[in-house]
Amino acid sequence: MAGIWRNGVALITASILGACASTAPRHEQKPSARYTFWRPAPVQGAAEPSDVVKQAPPEAWRRIAPENLLVMDLKDGARVVIELAPDFAPVHIANIRAFARAGWWNAATIYRVQDNYVSQWGNGDATGPLPAGVVKQPPAEYDRALAGLPFRPLGYPDSYAPVTGHSDSWPVGTDPETGRAWLTHCYGYVGVGRDLSPDTGTGGELYAVIGHAPRHLDLNIALIGRVIEGMPALSARPRGTGALGMYETPAKEAIPIARVRLAVDMPEGERPAYEVLRSDSDSFSRVVTGRANRGGEFFIRPAGGVDVCNVPVPVRKVGG
């Protein structure tokens, strides 16, 4: 009986649908919506990026101002040099300059090394008075106005921003509808440690990305610059075994910092000097094309596309 009933229901349903179909107004069938996909268009014979950098003319390079170079010397002899980005986080960077000049990080430590994530340094839970001139609660400098920024679009889609590209050789995400722009969390980029919002961090605790680009942090933390020399001193360290990669026995494991200075405050003969490839140069455009279309004897199939964090901006050390 059950089987007959199911068949009966099927027949009744078919009859009802048939009746509805015969009385319903007829419409011309519209074509079904089709998804559109971005498809890579590989460029054959693109120049090798390293060759482009070697051949870049002098005018394709921008000298980094010494007031935008933060030099961190570790007690084991290693040195880390950070280029600051004052156009994106001016209040935090003013704080960082004040911290450096006050010797805030002298005798501080690298106390957190989390695998495939970040290396962090500072004074940890220090509760002493802040140096003169430090703003205790800076604004949330997580993005800024796009207007007034030179901008070279990357030309490829992104999962975290409507449009990505470079501004004065910094990788940025942008939203043309809101008119905002922000630095992206790429390998080697340096951000400000903070507590839960509304805290924005003073800049006294800093971290550097030592793994795959954690772009989910974009627009949530103030990025203040990038490491341009000495990344192994941050990334090639034993991983912390505590929560979030913290060293569980800081007295034994933490890496002591000897001092942190601004290059502009160092004796002129000791100042390191660097140049960065200008993102508005033809050489930079050729680097981007080369990164998106790797060739040579090894690569069989060029990707035909590239992520903004997979275009490391060329930097070179020069004489003072």
Coordinates of C-alpha atoms in Angstrom, one line a residue:
M1 CA 0.0 0.0 0.0
A2 CA 2.8 2.4 0.8
G3 CA 4.3 2.0 -2.6
I4 CA 1.0 2.5 -4.3
W5 CA 0.4 5.7 -2.2
R6 CA 3.7 7.2 -3.2
N7 CA 2.9 6.5 -6.8
G8 CA -0.5 8.1 -6.4
V9 CA 1.1 11.2 -4.9
A10 CA 3.5 11.4 -7.8
L11 CA 0.7 11.1 -10.3
I12 CA -1.5 13.7 -8.5
T13 CA 1.5 16.1 -8.2
A14 CA 2.3 15.7 -11.9
S15 CA -1.4 16.4 -12.8
I16 CA -1.4 19.6 -10.7
L17 CA 1.9 20.8 -12.2
G18 CA 0.6 20.1 -15.7
A19 CA -2.6 22.1 -15.1
C20 CA -0.6 25.0 -13.7
A21 CA 1.7 24.9 -16.7
S22 CA -1.2 25.0 -19.1
T23 CA -2.8 28.0 -17.5
A24 CA 0.3 30.0 -16.5
P25 CA 1.4 32.8 -18.9
R26 CA 4.3 31.9 -21.1
H27 CA 7.5 33.9 -20.9
E28 CA 10.5 33.7 -23.1
Q29 CA 13.3 31.8 -21.5
K30 CA 16.1 34.1 -20.3
P31 CA 19.7 32.9 -20.5
S32 CA 21.0 31.7 -17.2
A33 CA 23.3 33.9 -15.3
R34 CA 26.9 32.9 -15.8
Y35 CA 29.8 33.5 -13.5
T36 CA 32.7 35.5 -14.9
F37 CA 36.2 34.6 -13.8
W38 CA 39.4 36.5 -14.0
R39 CA 41.7 34.4 -16.1
P40 CA 45.5 34.8 -16.1
A41 CA 47.1 35.9 -19.3
P42 CA 50.7 34.8 -19.1
V43 CA 53.3 36.9 -20.8
Q44 CA 56.0 34.8 -22.5
G45 CA 59.6 36.0 -22.4
A46 CA 59.2 38.5 -19.5
A47 CA 62.5 39.8 -18.1
E48 CA 63.9 38.1 -15.0
P49 CA 63.2 40.5 -12.1
S50 CA 66.8 40.2 -10.7
D51 CA 68.2 41.3 -14.1
V52 CA 65.8 44.2 -14.2
V53 CA 67.0 45.4 -10.8
K54 CA 70.7 45.1 -11.8
Q55 CA 70.0 47.2 -14.9
A56 CA 67.8 49.8 -13.3
P57 CA 69.2 53.3 -13.9
P58 CA 70.1 55.7 -11.0
E59 CA 66.9 57.7 -11.4
A60 CA 64.8 54.6 -10.8
W61 CA 66.0 54.5 -7.1
R62 CA 64.8 56.5 -4.1
R63 CA 67.2 57.2 -1.2
I64 CA 65.6 56.4 2.2
A65 CA 65.9 59.4 4.5
P66 CA 68.0 58.7 7.6
E67 CA 65.1 59.9 9.9
N68 CA 63.1 57.0 8.5
L69 CA 65.7 54.3 9.3
L70 CA 65.3 52.5 12.7
V71 CA 68.5 50.6 13.5
M72 CA 68.2 47.8 16.1
D73 CA 71.4 46.1 17.3
L74 CA 71.1 42.9 19.2
K75 CA 73.6 41.8 21.9
D76 CA 74.6 38.7 19.8
G77 CA 76.0 41.1 17.1
A78 CA 73.1 40.9 14.7
R79 CA 71.5 44.1 13.2
V80 CA 68.0 44.7 12.0
V81 CA 67.2 47.8 10.0
I82 CA 63.6 49.0 9.5
E83 CA 62.3 51.6 7.0
L84 CA 59.6 53.7 8.6
A85 CA 56.4 54.7 6.7
P86 CA 55.3 58.1 8.2
D87 CA 52.8 58.8 5.5
F88 CA 50.7 55.9 6.8
A89 CA 51.1 56.1 10.6
P90 CA 52.5 59.5 11.5
V91 CA 51.5 59.5 15.2
H92 CA 52.8 56.0 15.9
I93 CA 56.0 56.8 14.1
A94 CA 56.5 60.0 16.1
N95 CA 56.1 57.8 19.2
I96 CA 58.7 55.3 17.8
R97 CA 61.2 58.1 17.2
A98 CA 60.6 59.3 20.8
F99 CA 61.0 55.8 22.2
A100 CA 64.3 55.3 20.2
R101 CA 65.7 58.6 21.4
A102 CA 64.8 57.8 25.0
G103 CA 66.5 54.4 24.9
W104 CA 63.3 52.6 25.5
W105 CA 64.4 49.4 23.8
N106 CA 67.9 49.4 25.1
A107 CA 68.1 46.2 27.2
A108 CA 64.6 45.1 25.9
T109 CA 64.2 41.7 24.3
I110 CA 62.7 39.7 21.5
Y111 CA 60.4 37.6 23.7
R112 CA 58.0 36.1 21.1
V113 CA 58.7 34.0 18.0
Q114 CA 55.6 32.3 16.7
D115 CA 56.2 29.9 13.8
N116 CA 54.8 31.2 10.4
Y117 CA 53.5 34.3 12.0
V118 CA 55.5 37.0 13.9
S119 CA 58.5 37.8 15.9
Q120 CA 57.8 40.4 18.6
W121 CA 60.0 42.6 20.8
G122 CA 59.8 45.3 23.5
N123 CA 59.6 45.5 27.2
G124 CA 56.7 43.1 27.6
D125 CA 54.6 44.1 30.6
A126 CA 56.6 47.2 31.5
T127 CA 54.5 49.7 33.3
G128 CA 57.0 52.5 33.8
P129 CA 56.3 56.1 32.7
L130 CA 56.4 56.7 28.9
P131 CA 59.1 58.9 27.4
A132 CA 58.4 62.6 27.0
G133 CA 56.4 63.3 23.8
V134 CA 54.9 59.8 23.5
V135 CA 51.1 59.8 22.8
K136 CA 49.6 57.2 25.1
Q137 CA 46.5 56.6 23.0
P138 CA 47.3 57.3 19.3
P139 CA 44.5 57.3 16.7
A140 CA 43.7 54.0 14.9
E141 CA 46.1 54.6 12.0
Y142 CA 45.0 51.5 10.2
D143 CA 44.2 53.3 7.0
R144 CA 44.4 56.7 5.5
A145 CA 42.9 58.8 2.7
L146 CA 43.8 57.6 -0.8
A147 CA 43.7 61.1 -2.1
G148 CA 47.1 62.7 -2.3
L149 CA 49.0 59.3 -2.6
P150 CA 50.8 58.4 -5.7
F151 CA 49.4 55.0 -6.7
R152 CA 50.4 52.3 -9.2
P153 CA 47.8 49.6 -9.5
L154 CA 49.1 46.1 -9.4
G155 CA 46.8 45.0 -12.1
Y156 CA 45.7 41.6 -10.6
P157 CA 42.8 40.7 -8.4
D158 CA 43.1 40.4 -4.6
S159 CA 41.2 38.6 -1.9
Y160 CA 41.5 41.2 0.8
A161 CA 41.2 44.6 -1.0
P162 CA 39.2 45.9 -4.0
V163 CA 42.5 47.1 -5.6
T164 CA 46.1 46.6 -4.6
G165 CA 49.2 48.2 -5.8
H166 CA 52.1 50.4 -4.7
S167 CA 52.5 53.9 -3.4
D168 CA 56.0 55.4 -3.2
S169 CA 57.2 51.8 -3.2
W170 CA 55.0 50.6 -0.4
P171 CA 52.5 47.8 -1.0
V172 CA 49.0 49.0 -0.3
G173 CA 45.4 47.9 -0.5
T174 CA 42.8 50.5 -1.6
D175 CA 39.1 50.9 -1.8
P176 CA 38.2 53.4 -4.5
E177 CA 34.6 53.6 -3.2
T178 CA 35.5 54.7 0.3
G179 CA 38.7 56.5 -0.9
R180 CA 40.9 54.8 1.7
A181 CA 44.3 53.1 1.4
W182 CA 46.4 51.0 3.8
L183 CA 49.7 49.1 4.1
T184 CA 49.5 45.3 3.6
H185 CA 50.8 42.7 6.0
C186 CA 53.6 41.2 3.8
Y187 CA 56.6 39.2 4.9
G188 CA 59.0 41.4 6.9
Y189 CA 56.5 44.2 7.5
V190 CA 56.4 45.7 11.0
G191 CA 53.3 46.4 13.1
V192 CA 52.4 47.8 16.5
G193 CA 51.5 45.4 19.2
R194 CA 48.2 46.3 20.9
D195 CA 45.6 45.1 23.4
L196 CA 41.9 44.8 22.6
S197 CA 40.2 47.7 20.9
P198 CA 40.0 50.6 21.6
D199 CA 43.7 50.3 22.5
T200 CA 45.8 51.0 19.4
G201 CA 49.3 50.5 20.9
T202 CA 51.9 53.2 21.6
G203 CA 54.6 51.7 19.3
G204 CA 56.6 50.5 22.3
E205 CA 55.9 46.9 21.4
L206 CA 56.6 46.0 17.8
Y207 CA 56.4 42.8 15.7
A208 CA 57.6 41.7 12.3
V209 CA 55.9 39.2 10.0
I210 CA 58.1 36.1 9.6
G211 CA 55.7 33.8 7.8
H212 CA 53.0 33.7 5.1
A213 CA 51.5 37.1 4.8
P214 CA 48.7 37.4 7.4
R215 CA 46.6 39.8 5.4
H216 CA 43.6 39.2 7.7
L217 CA 45.4 41.7 10.0
D218 CA 45.1 44.5 7.4
L219 CA 43.0 47.4 8.7
N220 CA 43.2 46.0 12.2
I221 CA 46.7 47.0 13.4
A222 CA 48.9 49.9 12.6
L223 CA 51.7 49.0 10.2
I224 CA 54.7 51.3 10.6
G225 CA 57.3 50.0 8.2
R226 CA 59.3 47.0 6.9
V227 CA 62.6 45.2 7.6
I228 CA 65.1 46.0 4.9
E229 CA 68.1 44.3 6.4
G230 CA 68.6 41.6 9.0
M231 CA 65.4 39.5 8.6
P232 CA 67.3 36.3 9.7
A233 CA 67.9 37.9 13.1
L234 CA 64.1 37.8 13.6
S235 CA 63.0 34.8 11.6
A236 CA 65.7 32.3 12.1
R237 CA 65.2 32.0 15.8
P238 CA 64.0 29.1 18.0
R239 CA 60.2 29.1 18.2
G240 CA 58.6 29.9 21.5
T241 CA 56.8 27.0 23.1
G242 CA 54.4 29.1 25.1
A243 CA 51.0 30.4 24.1
L244 CA 51.3 32.5 20.8
G245 CA 54.9 31.7 20.5
M246 CA 56.0 33.3 23.8
Y247 CA 59.3 32.2 25.3
E248 CA 58.3 30.3 28.5
T249 CA 61.7 31.1 30.2
P250 CA 62.5 34.6 29.1
A251 CA 65.6 34.9 31.2
K252 CA 67.1 32.0 29.2
E253 CA 65.4 32.2 25.8
A254 CA 64.6 35.8 25.0
I255 CA 67.1 37.5 22.6
P256 CA 68.5 40.7 24.3
I257 CA 68.5 44.0 22.4
A258 CA 71.6 46.2 22.9
R259 CA 70.2 49.4 21.5
V260 CA 67.8 50.9 19.0
R261 CA 68.6 54.2 17.2
L262 CA 67.4 56.3 14.4
A263 CA 70.1 56.5 11.6
V264 CA 69.8 60.3 11.7
D265 CA 71.1 60.3 15.3
M266 CA 74.1 58.1 14.5
P267 CA 77.5 59.5 13.8
E268 CA 77.6 60.3 10.1
G269 CA 80.3 57.9 9.3
E270 CA 78.3 55.0 10.9
R271 CA 75.0 55.6 9.3
P272 CA 73.7 52.9 7.1
A273 CA 72.2 54.1 3.8
Y274 CA 69.8 52.4 1.4
E275 CA 67.8 53.0 -1.8
V276 CA 64.5 51.5 -2.8
L277 CA 63.3 50.9 -6.3
R278 CA 60.7 53.6 -7.2
S279 CA 57.3 52.1 -7.9
D280 CA 56.6 54.8 -10.5
S281 CA 59.6 53.8 -12.6
D282 CA 59.6 51.7 -15.7
S283 CA 62.0 49.3 -14.0
F284 CA 59.5 48.6 -11.3
S285 CA 56.7 47.8 -13.8
R286 CA 59.1 45.3 -15.5
V287 CA 59.8 43.7 -12.1
V288 CA 56.0 43.3 -11.5
T289 CA 55.6 41.7 -15.0
G290 CA 58.6 39.4 -14.3
R291 CA 57.2 38.3 -10.9
A292 CA 53.9 37.5 -12.5
N293 CA 55.5 35.6 -15.4
R294 CA 58.5 33.7 -14.2
G295 CA 60.5 32.2 -17.1
G296 CA 63.9 30.9 -17.7
E297 CA 65.0 27.3 -17.7
F298 CA 63.1 26.2 -14.5
F299 CA 59.6 27.6 -15.0
I300 CA 57.4 25.6 -17.4
R301 CA 54.2 27.6 -17.2
P302 CA 54.1 31.3 -16.2
A303 CA 51.4 32.1 -13.6
G304 CA 50.2 35.2 -15.4
G305 CA 49.3 36.9 -12.1
V306 CA 50.9 37.8 -8.8
D307 CA 49.8 38.8 -5.3
V308 CA 50.9 42.2 -3.9
C309 CA 53.0 40.5 -1.2
N310 CA 54.7 38.4 -3.8
V311 CA 56.3 41.5 -5.3
P312 CA 59.1 42.2 -2.8
V313 CA 60.2 45.8 -3.3
P314 CA 63.9 45.8 -4.3
V315 CA 66.1 47.6 -1.7
R316 CA 69.9 48.0 -2.0
K317 CA 72.5 49.2 0.5
V318 CA 74.6 52.1 -0.7
G319 CA 77.5 54.2 0.5
G320 CA 76.7 56.9 3.0

